[in-house]
mmCIF file of C-alpha atoms in Angstrom:
data_model
loop_
_atom_site.group_PDB
_atom_site.id
_atom_site.type_symbol
_atom_site.label_atom_id
_atom_site.label_comp_id
_atom_site.label_asym_id
_atom_site.label_seq_id
_atom_site.Cartn_x
_atom_site.Cartn_y
_atom_site.Cartn_z
ATOM 1 C CA MET F 1334 13.353 5.011 66.846
ATOM 2 C CA ARG F 1335 10.536 3.899 69.074
ATOM 3 C CA ASN F 1336 10.554 7.227 70.924
ATOM 4 C CA ASP F 1337 10.447 9.167 67.670
ATOM 5 C CA SER F 1338 7.526 7.020 66.507
ATOM 6 C CA ASP F 1339 5.614 7.557 69.720
ATOM 7 C CA ALA F 1340 6.231 11.325 69.590
ATOM 8 C CA GLY F 1341 4.925 11.452 66.012
ATOM 9 C CA ARG F 1342 1.854 9.452 67.013
ATOM 10 C CA ARG F 1343 1.113 11.846 69.877
ATOM 11 C CA ARG F 1344 1.465 14.883 67.586
ATOM 12 C CA ARG F 1345 -0.961 13.361 65.126
ATOM 13 C CA TRP F 1346 -3.510 12.683 67.891
ATOM 14 C CA ARG F 1347 -3.125 16.244 69.121
ATOM 15 C CA TRP F 1348 -3.974 17.485 65.632
ATOM 16 C CA VAL F 1349 -6.986 15.171 65.581
ATOM 17 C CA SER F 1350 -8.169 16.793 68.820
ATOM 18 C CA VAL F 1351 -7.588 20.293 67.396
ATOM 19 C CA LEU F 1352 -9.506 19.378 64.259
ATOM 20 C CA LEU F 1353 -12.466 18.041 66.269
ATOM 21 C CA TRP F 1354 -12.610 21.225 68.396
ATOM 22 C CA VAL F 1355 -12.541 23.322 65.243
ATOM 23 C CA LEU F 1356 -15.383 21.277 63.764
ATOM 24 C CA LEU F 1357 -17.412 21.582 66.957
ATOM 25 C CA LEU F 1358 -16.964 25.327 67.254
ATOM 26 C CA PRO F 1359 -19.595 26.347 64.630
ATOM 27 C CA PHE F 1360 -22.215 24.092 66.212
ATOM 28 C CA ALA F 1361 -21.414 25.490 69.679
ATOM 29 C CA GLY F 1362 -21.656 29.068 68.395
ATOM 30 C CA TRP F 1363 -24.952 28.301 66.656
ATOM 31 C CA ALA F 1364 -26.411 26.691 69.823
ATOM 32 C CA GLY F 1365 -25.270 29.633 71.959
ATOM 33 C CA LEU F 1366 -26.749 32.292 69.667
ATOM 34 C CA ARG F 1367 -29.983 30.382 69.278
ATOM 35 C CA LEU F 1368 -30.233 29.926 73.042
ATOM 36 C CA THR F 1369 -29.906 33.681 73.644
ATOM 37 C CA GLY F 1370 -32.752 34.499 71.223
ATOM 38 C CA TRP F 1371 -30.693 37.331 69.778
ATOM 39 C CA ASP F 1372 -31.651 38.040 66.145
ATOM 40 C CA LEU F 1373 -28.151 39.134 65.278
ATOM 41 C CA GLY F 1374 -28.322 40.973 61.931
ATOM 42 C CA LEU F 1375 -29.509 39.997 58.486
ATOM 43 C CA TYR F 1376 -27.425 36.888 57.804
ATOM 44 C CA TRP F 1377 -28.050 35.281 61.151
ATOM 45 C CA ILE F 1378 -31.797 35.973 60.852
ATOM 46 C CA GLN F 1379 -31.742 34.070 57.570
ATOM 47 C CA LEU F 1380 -29.460 31.257 58.772
ATOM 48 C CA VAL F 1381 -31.175 30.542 62.129
ATOM 49 C CA ALA F 1382 -34.264 29.317 60.227
ATOM 50 C CA PHE F 1383 -32.190 26.216 59.382
ATOM 51 C CA THR F 1384 -31.565 25.294 63.011
ATOM 52 C CA PRO F 1385 -33.411 21.904 62.676
ATOM 53 C CA LEU F 1386 -30.962 20.870 59.951
ATOM 54 C CA VAL F 1387 -28.011 21.986 62.051
ATOM 55 C CA ALA F 1388 -29.405 20.095 65.040
ATOM 56 C CA ALA F 1389 -29.682 16.957 62.900
ATOM 57 C CA ALA F 1390 -26.052 17.258 61.840
ATOM 58 C CA SER F 1391 -24.649 18.179 65.267
ATOM 59 C CA PRO F 1392 -24.127 14.593 66.616
ATOM 60 C CA VAL F 1393 -21.469 13.915 63.948
ATOM 61 C CA VAL F 1394 -18.645 15.590 65.896
ATOM 62 C CA PRO F 1395 -19.254 14.069 69.364
ATOM 63 C CA VAL F 1396 -19.768 10.630 67.820
ATOM 64 C CA ALA F 1397 -16.439 10.949 65.975
ATOM 65 C CA ALA F 1398 -14.845 12.118 69.209
ATOM 66 C CA LEU F 1399 -16.180 9.107 71.057
ATOM 67 C CA LEU F 1400 -14.848 6.733 68.427
ATOM 68 C CA MET F 1401 -11.425 8.386 68.681
ATOM 69 C CA ARG F 1402 -11.573 8.568 72.500
ATOM 70 C CA ARG F 1403 -11.307 12.300 72.604
ATOM 71 C CA TRP F 1404 -13.350 12.591 75.797
ATOM 72 C CA PRO F 1405 -13.308 16.364 76.366
ATOM 73 C CA VAL F 1406 -14.540 17.006 72.799
ATOM 74 C CA ALA F 1407 -17.150 14.267 73.174
ATOM 75 C CA ALA F 1408 -18.470 15.790 76.402
ATOM 76 C CA ALA F 1409 -18.619 19.311 74.987
ATOM 77 C CA GLY F 1410 -20.243 18.014 71.823
ATOM 78 C CA ALA F 1411 -22.878 16.152 73.798
ATOM 79 C CA LEU F 1412 -23.792 19.405 75.554
ATOM 80 C CA VAL F 1413 -24.116 21.228 72.240
ATOM 81 C CA VAL F 1414 -26.317 18.423 70.865
ATOM 82 C CA ALA F 1415 -28.496 18.603 73.993
ATOM 83 C CA VAL F 1416 -28.990 22.362 73.645
ATOM 84 C CA LEU F 1417 -29.980 22.122 69.981
ATOM 85 C CA ALA F 1418 -32.208 19.078 70.596
ATOM 86 C CA ALA F 1419 -34.018 20.845 73.434
ATOM 87 C CA GLY F 1420 -34.905 23.666 71.074
ATOM 88 C CA VAL F 1421 -35.978 21.489 68.150
ATOM 89 C CA LEU F 1422 -37.276 18.039 69.219
ATOM 90 C CA PRO F 1423 -40.355 19.228 71.189
ATOM 91 C CA ARG F 1424 -41.866 20.409 67.907
ATOM 92 C CA ALA F 1425 -42.188 16.785 66.830
ATOM 93 C CA LEU F 1426 -44.048 15.838 70.009
ATOM 94 C CA ALA F 1427 -47.757 16.498 70.482
ATOM 95 C CA GLU F 1428 -48.775 18.541 73.532
ATOM 96 C CA GLY F 1429 -51.851 18.492 75.692
ATOM 97 C CA ASN F 1430 -54.712 21.009 75.429
ATOM 98 C CA PRO F 1431 -56.593 23.185 77.842
ATOM 99 C CA ALA F 1432 -60.035 21.953 78.836
ATOM 100 C CA ALA F 1433 -61.889 23.947 76.156
ATOM 101 C CA ALA F 1434 -65.461 22.885 75.477
ATOM 102 C CA GLY F 1435 -66.887 25.833 73.632
ATOM 103 C CA PRO F 1436 -67.678 26.412 69.911
ATOM 104 C CA GLU F 1437 -65.281 25.199 67.260
ATOM 105 C CA LEU F 1438 -63.370 27.696 65.103
ATOM 106 C CA ARG F 1439 -61.718 26.459 61.925
ATOM 107 C CA VAL F 1440 -58.956 28.762 60.705
ATOM 108 C CA MET F 1441 -57.296 28.721 57.255
ATOM 109 C CA SER F 1442 -54.431 30.934 56.129
ATOM 110 C CA THR F 1443 -52.889 31.379 52.720
ATOM 111 C CA ASN F 1444 -50.270 33.532 50.993
ATOM 112 C CA LEU F 1445 -51.342 34.368 47.425
ATOM 113 C CA ALA F 1446 -47.844 35.220 46.122
ATOM 114 C CA VAL F 1447 -48.857 38.758 45.002
ATOM 115 C CA GLY F 1448 -52.273 37.519 43.942
ATOM 116 C CA ALA F 1449 -50.920 34.789 41.659
ATOM 117 C CA ALA F 1450 -52.542 31.764 43.421
ATOM 118 C CA PRO F 1451 -55.669 30.714 41.438
ATOM 119 C CA ALA F 1452 -58.829 32.026 43.077
ATOM 120 C CA GLY F 1453 -60.680 28.865 42.074
ATOM 121 C CA GLU F 1454 -58.231 26.700 44.015
ATOM 122 C CA ILE F 1455 -58.555 28.882 47.077
ATOM 123 C CA ALA F 1456 -62.369 28.789 46.905
ATOM 124 C CA GLY F 1457 -62.241 25.022 46.310
ATOM 125 C CA LEU F 1458 -60.032 24.507 49.399
ATOM 126 C CA VAL F 1459 -62.483 26.635 51.441
ATOM 127 C CA ARG F 1460 -65.320 24.417 50.280
ATOM 128 C CA ARG F 1461 -63.374 21.281 51.226
ATOM 129 C CA LEU F 1462 -61.931 22.388 54.566
ATOM 130 C CA ASN F 1463 -64.950 24.530 55.583
ATOM 131 C CA PRO F 1464 -63.042 27.211 57.571
ATOM 132 C CA ASP F 1465 -64.871 29.765 59.612
ATOM 133 C CA VAL F 1466 -62.033 32.296 59.176
ATOM 134 C CA LEU F 1467 -59.616 32.779 56.293
ATOM 135 C CA THR F 1468 -56.567 35.036 56.594
ATOM 136 C CA ILE F 1469 -54.894 36.043 53.320
ATOM 137 C CA GLN F 1470 -51.487 37.604 52.709
ATOM 138 C CA GLU F 1471 -50.249 39.321 49.541
ATOM 139 C CA LEU F 1472 -53.842 40.170 48.663
ATOM 140 C CA THR F 1473 -54.090 42.418 45.632
ATOM 141 C CA PRO F 1474 -57.150 44.333 44.330
ATOM 142 C CA ASP F 1475 -57.340 42.005 41.356
ATOM 143 C CA ALA F 1476 -57.210 38.988 43.700
ATOM 144 C CA VAL F 1477 -60.151 40.406 45.681
ATOM 145 C CA ALA F 1478 -62.179 40.578 42.450
ATOM 146 C CA SER F 1479 -61.100 37.057 41.347
ATOM 147 C CA LEU F 1480 -61.952 35.544 44.728
ATOM 148 C CA LYS F 1481 -65.384 37.140 44.605
ATOM 149 C CA LYS F 1482 -65.940 35.737 41.111
ATOM 150 C CA ALA F 1483 -64.859 32.289 42.363
ATOM 151 C CA GLY F 1484 -67.574 32.425 45.023
ATOM 152 C CA LEU F 1485 -65.501 33.146 48.137
ATOM 153 C CA ASP F 1486 -67.841 35.976 49.220
ATOM 154 C CA GLU F 1487 -70.713 33.552 49.267
ATOM 155 C CA LEU F 1488 -68.767 31.022 51.365
ATOM 156 C CA LEU F 1489 -67.314 33.579 53.748
ATOM 157 C CA PRO F 1490 -69.569 36.666 53.424
ATOM 158 C CA HIS F 1491 -67.927 38.871 56.050
ATOM 159 C CA ARG F 1492 -64.535 40.446 55.398
ATOM 160 C CA ALA F 1493 -61.949 43.005 56.399
ATOM 161 C CA THR F 1494 -59.611 43.480 53.447
ATOM 162 C CA LYS F 1495 -56.593 45.731 53.047
ATOM 163 C CA PRO F 1496 -55.487 44.902 49.458
ATOM 164 C CA ALA F 1497 -52.540 46.533 47.770
ATOM 165 C CA LYS F 1498 -50.658 46.184 44.518
ATOM 166 C CA GLY F 1499 -47.544 44.139 45.268
ATOM 167 C CA PRO F 1500 -46.929 41.884 48.282
ATOM 168 C CA TRP F 1501 -48.203 44.354 50.895
ATOM 169 C CA GLY F 1502 -51.930 43.628 51.100
ATOM 170 C CA SER F 1503 -53.794 41.280 53.443
ATOM 171 C CA GLY F 1504 -57.340 40.400 54.416
ATOM 172 C CA ILE F 1505 -59.621 38.417 56.692
ATOM 173 C CA TYR F 1506 -62.731 36.591 55.446
ATOM 174 C CA ALA F 1507 -65.203 35.047 57.864
ATOM 175 C CA ARG F 1508 -68.359 32.982 58.015
ATOM 176 C CA PHE F 1509 -69.525 35.003 61.010
ATOM 177 C CA PRO F 1510 -69.942 38.772 61.437
ATOM 178 C CA LEU F 1511 -66.769 40.680 62.181
ATOM 179 C CA ARG F 1512 -65.674 44.151 63.092
ATOM 180 C CA ALA F 1513 -62.745 45.382 61.049
ATOM 181 C CA GLY F 1514 -59.933 46.831 63.129
ATOM 182 C CA SER F 1515 -57.028 49.017 62.251
ATOM 183 C CA VAL F 1516 -54.102 47.757 60.261
ATOM 184 C CA ILE F 1517 -50.609 47.016 61.541
ATOM 185 C CA GLU F 1518 -48.353 48.640 58.983
ATOM 186 C CA TYR F 1519 -44.561 48.717 58.765
ATOM 187 C CA GLY F 1520 -42.593 49.020 55.523
ATOM 188 C CA ASN F 1521 -45.915 49.196 53.618
ATOM 189 C CA PHE F 1522 -46.908 45.681 54.762
ATOM 190 C CA ARG F 1523 -50.520 45.802 55.905
ATOM 191 C CA GLN F 1524 -51.460 43.255 58.533
ATOM 192 C CA ALA F 1525 -55.279 43.267 58.715
ATOM 193 C CA GLU F 1526 -57.061 42.928 62.076
ATOM 194 C CA ALA F 1527 -60.658 42.093 62.958
ATOM 195 C CA VAL F 1528 -62.819 40.837 65.827
ATOM 196 C CA VAL F 1529 -64.945 37.830 64.816
ATOM 197 C CA GLU F 1530 -68.318 37.343 66.551
ATOM 198 C CA VAL F 1531 -68.556 33.555 67.044
ATOM 199 C CA PRO F 1532 -72.166 32.420 67.596
ATOM 200 C CA GLY F 1533 -72.650 31.028 71.092
ATOM 201 C CA GLY F 1534 -69.069 31.790 72.028
ATOM 202 C CA PRO F 1535 -66.699 34.595 72.890
ATOM 203 C CA GLU F 1536 -65.416 37.136 70.399
ATOM 204 C CA VAL F 1537 -62.057 36.333 68.831
ATOM 205 C CA TYR F 1538 -59.475 38.857 67.702
ATOM 206 C CA VAL F 1539 -57.822 37.677 64.456
ATOM 207 C CA ALA F 1540 -54.800 39.105 62.631
ATOM 208 C CA SER F 1541 -53.602 38.254 59.165
ATOM 209 C CA VAL F 1542 -49.865 38.258 59.869
ATOM 210 C CA HIS F 1543 -47.296 39.312 57.277
ATOM 211 C CA PRO F 1544 -44.321 41.393 58.407
ATOM 212 C CA CYS F 1545 -41.584 42.371 56.002
ATOM 213 C CA ALA F 1546 -39.388 39.584 54.722
ATOM 214 C CA PRO F 1547 -35.817 40.139 56.060
ATOM 215 C CA ARG F 1548 -34.227 39.844 52.620
ATOM 216 C CA PHE F 1549 -32.009 42.907 52.861
ATOM 217 C CA ASP F 1550 -30.370 44.939 55.634
ATOM 218 C CA TYR F 1551 -32.862 47.770 55.442
ATOM 219 C CA LYS F 1552 -35.746 45.250 55.877
ATOM 220 C CA VAL F 1553 -34.508 43.947 59.236
ATOM 221 C CA TRP F 1554 -35.992 46.811 61.258
ATOM 222 C CA CYS F 1555 -39.311 46.546 59.414
ATOM 223 C CA TRP F 1556 -39.413 42.768 60.034
ATOM 224 C CA ALA F 1557 -38.655 43.143 63.723
ATOM 225 C CA GLN F 1558 -41.165 45.985 64.193
ATOM 226 C CA GLY F 1559 -43.893 44.127 62.297
ATOM 227 C CA LEU F 1560 -43.553 41.138 64.669
ATOM 228 C CA ARG F 1561 -43.156 43.307 67.741
ATOM 229 C CA ALA F 1562 -46.391 45.151 66.889
ATOM 230 C CA LEU F 1563 -48.499 41.976 67.072
ATOM 231 C CA PRO F 1564 -50.562 41.901 70.256
ATOM 232 C CA ALA F 1565 -49.383 39.741 73.138
ATOM 233 C CA ALA F 1566 -51.572 36.977 74.403
ATOM 234 C CA GLU F 1567 -53.754 38.059 77.337
ATOM 235 C CA PRO F 1568 -54.970 35.030 79.371
ATOM 236 C CA ARG F 1569 -57.826 37.069 80.843
ATOM 237 C CA GLY F 1570 -58.626 39.337 77.924
ATOM 238 C CA VAL F 1571 -60.157 38.818 74.510
ATOM 239 C CA LEU F 1572 -59.266 35.571 72.759
ATOM 240 C CA ARG F 1573 -56.640 36.068 70.104
ATOM 241 C CA VAL F 1574 -55.545 34.106 67.029
ATOM 242 C CA LEU F 1575 -52.678 35.182 64.803
ATOM 243 C CA ALA F 1576 -52.438 33.408 61.431
ATOM 244 C CA GLY F 1577 -50.302 33.989 58.416
ATOM 245 C CA ASP F 1578 -46.822 34.273 56.969
ATOM 246 C CA PHE F 1579 -44.658 35.390 59.934
ATOM 247 C CA ASN F 1580 -41.421 35.257 57.890
ATOM 248 C CA ALA F 1581 -40.011 33.698 61.012
ATOM 249 C CA THR F 1582 -39.544 30.225 62.492
ATOM 250 C CA LEU F 1583 -39.695 29.029 66.059
ATOM 251 C CA ASP F 1584 -35.925 29.578 66.167
ATOM 252 C CA HIS F 1585 -36.166 33.346 65.737
ATOM 253 C CA GLY F 1586 -35.990 35.285 68.957
ATOM 254 C CA ALA F 1587 -38.692 37.719 67.870
ATOM 255 C CA LEU F 1588 -41.279 34.967 67.346
ATOM 256 C CA ARG F 1589 -40.240 33.096 70.491
ATOM 257 C CA ARG F 1590 -40.759 36.254 72.558
ATOM 258 C CA LEU F 1591 -44.277 36.523 71.112
ATOM 259 C CA LEU F 1592 -44.937 32.879 71.997
ATOM 260 C CA GLY F 1593 -43.568 33.591 75.475
ATOM 261 C CA THR F 1594 -46.596 35.806 76.129
ATOM 262 C CA GLY F 1595 -48.767 32.648 76.076
ATOM 263 C CA TYR F 1596 -49.580 31.791 72.429
ATOM 264 C CA ARG F 1597 -49.473 28.191 71.314
ATOM 265 C CA ASP F 1598 -48.331 27.287 67.809
ATOM 266 C CA ALA F 1599 -50.929 24.950 66.216
ATOM 267 C CA ALA F 1600 -48.279 22.924 64.338
ATOM 268 C CA ASP F 1601 -46.093 22.599 67.455
ATOM 269 C CA VAL F 1602 -49.072 21.546 69.629
ATOM 270 C CA THR F 1603 -50.002 18.728 67.210
ATOM 271 C CA GLY F 1604 -46.422 17.499 66.821
ATOM 272 C CA GLN F 1605 -46.068 18.913 63.302
ATOM 273 C CA GLY F 1606 -43.815 21.859 64.187
ATOM 274 C CA LEU F 1607 -41.049 20.670 61.887
ATOM 275 C CA ALA F 1608 -43.328 20.519 58.792
ATOM 276 C CA PRO F 1609 -41.945 23.111 56.341
ATOM 277 C CA THR F 1610 -44.243 25.698 54.790
ATOM 278 C CA TRP F 1611 -41.813 27.642 52.559
ATOM 279 C CA PRO F 1612 -40.939 27.120 49.818
ATOM 280 C CA ALA F 1613 -43.998 24.990 49.274
ATOM 281 C CA LYS F 1614 -42.089 22.100 47.763
ATOM 282 C CA GLY F 1615 -38.733 22.723 49.479
ATOM 283 C CA TRP F 1616 -35.319 22.922 47.879
ATOM 284 C CA LYS F 1617 -34.482 19.337 47.040
ATOM 285 C CA PRO F 1618 -32.922 17.707 49.021
ATOM 286 C CA ILE F 1619 -33.465 20.470 51.621
ATOM 287 C CA PRO F 1620 -37.072 20.360 52.894
ATOM 288 C CA GLY F 1621 -37.531 24.105 53.423
ATOM 289 C CA VAL F 1622 -38.403 26.052 56.592
ATOM 290 C CA THR F 1623 -41.515 26.790 58.690
ATOM 291 C CA LEU F 1624 -42.362 30.466 58.166
ATOM 292 C CA ASP F 1625 -46.167 30.227 58.336
ATOM 293 C CA HIS F 1626 -48.014 29.706 61.619
ATOM 294 C CA VAL F 1627 -51.363 29.721 63.403
ATOM 295 C CA LEU F 1628 -50.855 30.980 66.940
ATOM 296 C CA ALA F 1629 -53.729 30.431 69.350
ATOM 297 C CA ASP F 1630 -54.615 31.940 72.705
ATOM 298 C CA PRO F 1631 -53.491 29.673 75.598
ATOM 299 C CA ARG F 1632 -57.179 29.031 76.493
ATOM 300 C CA ILE F 1633 -57.916 27.636 73.017
ATOM 301 C CA ALA F 1634 -57.498 23.904 72.281
ATOM 302 C CA VAL F 1635 -55.973 22.773 68.988
ATOM 303 C CA ARG F 1636 -57.815 19.741 67.698
ATOM 304 C CA ALA F 1637 -56.089 19.338 64.300
ATOM 305 C CA TYR F 1638 -53.588 21.019 61.971
ATOM 306 C CA SER F 1639 -52.608 20.456 58.352
ATOM 307 C CA THR F 1640 -50.867 22.107 55.395
ATOM 308 C CA HIS F 1641 -52.027 22.131 51.760
ATOM 309 C CA LEU F 1642 -50.425 22.832 48.402
ATOM 310 C CA VAL F 1643 -51.867 25.529 46.167
ATOM 311 C CA SER F 1644 -50.369 26.185 42.735
ATOM 312 C CA MET F 1645 -48.625 29.392 41.797
ATOM 313 C CA THR F 1646 -47.669 30.270 45.396
ATOM 314 C CA ASP F 1647 -44.459 29.451 47.236
ATOM 315 C CA HIS F 1648 -46.190 29.040 50.607
ATOM 316 C CA ARG F 1649 -48.271 26.159 51.839
ATOM 317 C CA THR F 1650 -51.773 26.926 52.989
ATOM 318 C CA LEU F 1651 -52.432 26.244 56.669
ATOM 319 C CA PHE F 1652 -55.548 24.883 58.350
ATOM 320 C CA ALA F 1653 -56.109 24.655 62.119
ATOM 321 C CA HIS F 1654 -59.195 23.221 63.840
ATOM 322 C CA LEU F 1655 -59.567 25.070 67.151
ATOM 323 C CA VAL F 1656 -61.943 24.741 70.103
ATOM 324 C CA LEU F 1657 -62.793 27.853 72.086
ATOM 325 C CA PRO F 1658 -63.240 27.951 75.902
#
């Protein structure tokens, strides 16, 4: 009887080990795919945005394995947790800055949700935050007129706008003179470009970023091309700032490759890289994801970063206080 009881106990423990391996497998697969930077099709592109939540849940399996003395599972689980933590935790830690001592450049970026965001609120936020440059996404012709009526053209008199009916338009407003550039366009999404002439400082290339949202299979190519078309950072060339709705988080390979050219994410630099920007108020109890960014040239220092709620839009407005070399 004792032998039968021992054999049954061993079988049950084996099944416990099998169950723990099965529970660990999805976390391991997630960590592996995220580590490769491979944007593997529509559903993975959508899911990988939630990597911080997966990383937060990943210790459950190795902790359970430790409590049950399943050492191989615990060791493998600890490795998975380490991989996910290495990709996520640095965003909550502030970084240093280059020794920039030039003019300040305050950058604000907002998505108008197809022009629905109240122009008065946008102009009011500009008055309060006092940005030198404002990038706008989903800028419609009607929104251009409403913003002018709200006084935005007086606050930021120089502009390069590419409005469109629907979510495809964008624009750049500036306190300083600017030279409008071409437009980066894939899938009808117009990403405006301009070179801003900063008084007493170097010129700064600015892009209002808004590639296609990867909501459907046929949008994946457009999304990838829209991000790929953004200019790489050039440490010895013109200063560059990319600001807007990237429709991508720091867990998407396409955005990480762009950052790999030298850009620094303003939220990440200030230890706020896990602050969600879309949807603006999250999905309770899920906080949402970080789709909007201000990317700065590696020679530019990031003094401060914050996000702000604006009614009638599902994106938070960004503000970054930069210092040029």
